[in-house]
Amino acid sequence: IVLTQSPGTLSLSPGERATLSCRASQGVSSTYLAWYQQKPGQAPRLLIYGASGRATGIPDRFTGSGSGADFTLTISRLEPEDFAVYYCQHYGSLWTFGQGTKVEIK
Amino acid sequence: EGLLVESGGGSVQPGGSLRLSCAASGFSFSFTWMHWVRQGTGKGLVWVSGVSADGTTARYADSVKGRFTISRDNAQNTLYLQMNSLRGEDTAVYFCARGGRLGSFDDWGQGTLVTVAT
């Protein structure tokens, strides 16, 4: 399974809505699709598991959705701390990450 | 929330070996899969290897199969990665991660840097 994330970079202003895409090379079980946030110099942080479940402590402005081969992470209103790189990840027989989407300040 | 602390990184020549360790605390270590994930400078995340809770099942990315060995000591709450025949492309920060719900990675260490160069 190859996960392709788009766009590579998303330039937005605080308060705007961010929509990040993750497409699998073939249909996958949404049960095993996760999203992570990573800031420079830090370890990744789990945001979403099972395609739509929020991890502990994750604000409700982060929403995961999708099924089959297409998944989306939506940040309803960008806060300054949300500017970071986001990765999708799938577990099938092995574990796979997408290449990441950078959300930068416009 | 668990705490994971990696150690053992450093500089090594191509063809050399290193052993990474990850000390775990704050969760039931012996009941969860554990993993290594790496990240080259300015690059994305790449899953390297995972081991089952009891240590009997190991999985590897094709890029490291036959060269890396993952293991764990549940009595010491420690995860290991033995890396042999190291190559330049193995240069990366190596993160230890706790296997979580539905194939995700719940907790991450801060990483340890491995540099393979002459």
CSV table of C-alpha atoms in Angstrom, one decimal:
chain,number,residue,atom,x,y,z
A,1,ILE,CA,0.0,0.0,0.0
A,2,VAL,CA,1.3,3.5,-0.9
A,3,LEU,CA,-0.2,6.5,0.7
A,4,THR,CA,-0.1,9.7,-1.3
A,5,GLN,CA,-0.8,13.0,0.5
A,6,SER,CA,-1.9,16.2,-1.1
A,7,PRO,CA,-1.2,19.0,-1.4
A,8,GLY,CA,2.5,18.9,-0.5
A,9,THR,CA,2.2,22.4,1.1
A,10,LEU,CA,-0.9,24.3,2.2
A,11,SER,CA,-0.5,28.0,2.7
A,12,LEU,CA,-3.3,29.4,4.9
A,13,SER,CA,-4.0,32.1,7.5
A,14,PRO,CA,-5.0,31.5,11.1
A,15,GLY,CA,-8.8,31.1,11.3
A,16,GLU,CA,-9.0,29.4,7.9
A,17,ARG,CA,-10.1,25.9,7.3
A,18,ALA,CA,-7.5,23.3,6.2
A,19,THR,CA,-8.4,20.2,4.2
A,20,LEU,CA,-5.7,17.6,3.9
A,21,SER,CA,-6.0,14.5,1.6
A,22,CYS,CA,-4.5,11.0,1.9
A,23,ARG,CA,-5.1,8.6,-0.9
A,24,ALA,CA,-4.2,4.9,-0.8
A,25,SER,CA,-3.0,3.0,-3.8
A,26,GLN,CA,-5.8,0.5,-3.3
A,27,GLY,CA,-8.8,0.3,-1.0
A,28,VAL,CA,-7.9,-0.1,2.6
A,29,SER,CA,-9.8,-0.6,5.8
A,30,SER,CA,-10.6,2.7,7.4
A,31,THR,CA,-10.3,1.0,10.8
A,32,TYR,CA,-6.5,1.2,10.5
A,33,LEU,CA,-6.0,4.8,9.2
A,34,ALA,CA,-4.3,7.4,11.5
A,35,TRP,CA,-3.1,11.0,11.3
A,36,TYR,CA,-0.2,12.6,13.1
A,37,GLN,CA,1.1,16.1,13.6
A,38,GLN,CA,4.8,16.9,13.7
A,39,LYS,CA,6.4,20.2,14.6
A,40,PRO,CA,10.1,21.0,13.9
A,41,GLY,CA,12.4,19.3,16.3
A,42,GLN,CA,9.6,17.3,17.9
A,43,ALA,CA,8.3,13.8,17.8
A,44,PRO,CA,5.1,13.2,16.0
A,45,ARG,CA,1.8,13.3,17.9
A,46,LEU,CA,-1.2,11.1,17.3
A,47,LEU,CA,-4.3,13.1,16.3
A,48,ILE,CA,-6.7,10.6,14.7
A,49,TYR,CA,-7.0,6.8,14.8
A,50,GLY,CA,-9.5,4.5,13.1
A,51,ALA,CA,-9.9,7.3,10.4
A,52,SER,CA,-12.2,9.4,12.6
A,53,GLY,CA,-11.4,8.8,16.3
A,54,ARG,CA,-9.7,11.6,18.1
A,55,ALA,CA,-6.8,10.7,20.3
A,56,THR,CA,-6.7,11.8,23.9
A,57,GLY,CA,-6.5,15.6,24.4
A,58,ILE,CA,-7.0,16.4,20.7
A,59,PRO,CA,-9.2,19.5,20.1
A,60,ASP,CA,-12.5,19.0,18.2
A,61,ARG,CA,-11.4,21.3,15.5
A,62,PHE,CA,-9.5,18.3,14.1
A,63,THR,CA,-11.8,15.9,12.2
A,64,GLY,CA,-10.9,12.8,10.3
A,65,SER,CA,-13.1,11.2,7.7
A,66,GLY,CA,-13.1,8.9,4.7
A,67,SER,CA,-13.2,5.3,3.6
A,68,GLY,CA,-12.0,3.0,0.8
A,69,ALA,CA,-9.0,4.7,-0.7
A,70,ASP,CA,-9.7,8.4,0.2
A,71,PHE,CA,-9.2,10.0,3.6
A,72,THR,CA,-9.3,13.5,4.8
A,73,LEU,CA,-8.1,15.4,7.8
A,74,THR,CA,-9.9,18.7,8.3
A,75,ILE,CA,-8.9,21.5,10.7
A,76,SER,CA,-11.9,23.7,11.0
A,77,ARG,CA,-10.2,26.9,12.1
A,78,LEU,CA,-6.4,27.1,12.2
A,79,GLU,CA,-4.8,28.1,15.4
A,80,PRO,CA,-1.2,29.4,15.4
A,81,GLU,CA,-0.1,26.1,17.0
A,82,ASP,CA,-1.6,24.1,14.1
A,83,PHE,CA,1.0,25.1,11.6
A,84,ALA,CA,3.1,21.9,11.2
A,85,VAL,CA,3.5,18.8,9.0
A,86,TYR,CA,0.8,16.2,9.0
A,87,TYR,CA,1.2,12.6,8.1
A,88,CYS,CA,-1.4,9.9,7.4
A,89,GLN,CA,-0.5,6.3,8.3
A,90,HIS,CA,-2.1,2.9,7.6
A,91,TYR,CA,-1.7,-0.6,9.1
A,92,GLY,CA,-2.2,-3.5,6.8
A,93,SER,CA,0.2,-6.4,6.9
A,94,LEU,CA,2.9,-3.7,7.7
A,95,TRP,CA,2.8,-0.1,8.7
A,96,THR,CA,3.0,2.7,6.1
A,97,PHE,CA,3.2,6.5,6.2
A,98,GLY,CA,2.3,9.1,3.6
A,99,GLN,CA,4.9,11.6,2.6
A,100,GLY,CA,3.4,14.5,4.6
A,101,THR,CA,1.6,17.8,4.1
A,102,LYS,CA,3.1,20.9,5.4
A,103,VAL,CA,0.6,23.5,6.6
A,104,GLU,CA,2.3,26.9,6.6
A,105,ILE,CA,1.3,30.4,7.5
A,106,LYS,CA,0.3,32.5,4.5
B,1,GLU,CA,0.5,8.5,28.7
B,2,GLY,CA,3.7,6.6,28.3
B,3,LEU,CA,7.3,7.9,28.4
B,4,LEU,CA,9.8,6.6,25.9
B,5,VAL,CA,13.5,7.5,26.0
B,6,GLU,CA,15.8,6.4,23.2
B,7,SER,CA,19.6,6.0,23.5
B,8,GLY,CA,22.5,4.5,21.6
B,9,GLY,CA,22.6,6.7,18.5
B,10,GLY,CA,25.9,8.0,17.2
B,11,SER,CA,28.2,8.1,14.2
B,12,VAL,CA,29.3,4.9,12.6
B,13,GLN,CA,31.1,4.0,9.3
B,14,PRO,CA,29.3,2.2,6.5
B,15,GLY,CA,29.2,-1.5,7.3
B,16,GLY,CA,29.3,-0.9,11.0
B,17,SER,CA,26.8,-1.8,13.7
B,18,LEU,CA,24.9,0.1,16.4
B,19,ARG,CA,22.4,-1.0,19.0
B,20,LEU,CA,19.6,1.4,20.0
B,21,SER,CA,17.6,1.1,23.2
B,22,CYS,CA,14.3,2.5,24.3
B,23,ALA,CA,13.4,2.7,28.0
B,24,ALA,CA,9.6,2.7,28.6
B,25,SER,CA,7.6,3.8,31.6
B,26,GLY,CA,4.1,4.8,32.5
B,27,PHE,CA,2.2,2.1,30.7
B,28,SER,CA,2.0,-1.7,30.6
B,29,PHE,CA,5.0,-2.3,28.4
B,30,SER,CA,4.6,-6.1,28.2
B,31,PHE,CA,1.1,-5.8,26.8
B,32,THR,CA,1.7,-3.7,23.7
B,33,TRP,CA,3.5,-3.9,20.4
B,34,MET,CA,6.5,-1.6,20.1
B,35,HIS,CA,8.0,-0.1,17.0
B,36,TRP,CA,10.9,1.8,15.5
B,37,VAL,CA,10.2,4.6,13.1
B,38,ARG,CA,12.9,6.7,11.4
B,39,GLN,CA,13.2,10.1,9.7
B,40,GLY,CA,16.0,11.4,7.6
B,41,THR,CA,16.8,15.0,7.8
B,42,GLY,CA,14.1,17.0,6.2
B,43,LYS,CA,12.3,13.8,5.1
B,44,GLY,CA,9.1,12.0,6.1
B,45,LEU,CA,8.4,9.3,8.6
B,46,VAL,CA,9.3,5.7,7.7
B,47,TRP,CA,8.3,2.7,9.7
B,48,VAL,CA,11.3,0.4,10.3
B,49,SER,CA,10.3,-2.5,12.5
B,50,GLY,CA,7.7,-3.7,15.1
B,51,VAL,CA,7.7,-6.5,17.7
B,52,SER,CA,4.7,-8.1,19.4
B,53,ALA,CA,4.0,-7.8,23.1
B,54,ASP,CA,5.6,-11.1,24.0
B,55,GLY,CA,8.5,-10.6,21.6
B,56,THR,CA,7.7,-13.7,19.5
B,57,THR,CA,6.6,-11.9,16.3
B,58,ALA,CA,8.7,-9.3,14.5
B,59,ARG,CA,8.0,-7.3,11.4
B,60,TYR,CA,10.5,-5.4,9.2
B,61,ALA,CA,10.5,-2.9,6.4
B,62,ASP,CA,12.0,-4.4,3.2
B,63,SER,CA,14.8,-1.8,3.4
B,64,VAL,CA,16.2,-3.2,6.7
B,65,LYS,CA,15.2,-6.9,6.6
B,66,GLY,CA,18.2,-9.1,7.2
B,67,ARG,CA,20.3,-6.3,8.6
B,68,PHE,CA,18.2,-5.0,11.6
B,69,THR,CA,16.9,-7.1,14.5
B,70,ILE,CA,14.2,-5.8,16.9
B,71,SER,CA,13.9,-7.3,20.4
B,72,ARG,CA,12.6,-6.5,23.8
B,73,ASP,CA,13.1,-7.2,27.5
B,74,ASN,CA,9.8,-7.0,29.2
B,75,ALA,CA,11.4,-7.5,32.6
B,76,GLN,CA,13.4,-4.3,32.0
B,77,ASN,CA,10.7,-2.4,30.0
B,78,THR,CA,13.2,-1.9,27.2
B,79,LEU,CA,13.0,-2.1,23.5
B,80,TYR,CA,16.1,-2.7,21.3
B,81,LEU,CA,17.1,-2.3,17.7
B,82,GLN,CA,20.3,-4.1,16.6
B,83,MET,CA,21.5,-2.5,13.4
B,84,ASN,CA,24.2,-4.3,11.3
B,85,SER,CA,25.7,-3.6,7.9
B,86,LEU,CA,24.7,0.0,8.2
B,87,ARG,CA,24.5,2.1,5.0
B,88,GLY,CA,24.5,5.8,4.3
B,89,GLU,CA,20.7,5.7,3.7
B,90,ASP,CA,20.2,4.5,7.2
B,91,THR,CA,21.2,7.9,8.5
B,92,ALA,CA,18.2,9.3,10.4
B,93,VAL,CA,16.6,10.1,13.7
B,94,TYR,CA,15.2,6.8,15.1
B,95,PHE,CA,12.0,7.1,17.1
B,96,CYS,CA,10.7,4.5,19.5
B,97,ALA,CA,6.9,4.3,19.4
B,98,ARG,CA,4.2,2.5,21.3
B,99,GLY,CA,1.7,0.5,19.3
B,100,GLY,CA,-1.8,1.9,20.0
B,101,ARG,CA,-5.4,1.5,19.0
B,102,LEU,CA,-6.1,0.1,15.6
B,103,GLY,CA,-2.6,0.1,14.3
B,104,SER,CA,-1.6,3.6,15.3
B,105,PHE,CA,1.3,4.8,17.3
B,106,ASP,CA,0.1,6.3,20.6
B,107,ASP,CA,3.3,7.5,22.2
B,108,TRP,CA,6.7,8.5,20.8
B,109,GLY,CA,10.1,9.1,22.2
B,110,GLN,CA,12.2,12.1,21.3
B,111,GLY,CA,14.4,10.2,19.0
B,112,THR,CA,18.1,9.3,18.7
B,113,LEU,CA,20.3,10.3,15.8
B,114,VAL,CA,22.2,7.7,13.8
B,115,THR,CA,24.7,9.0,11.3
B,116,VAL,CA,26.4,6.6,8.9
B,117,ALA,CA,29.4,8.2,7.1
B,118,THR,CA,33.1,7.7,6.5
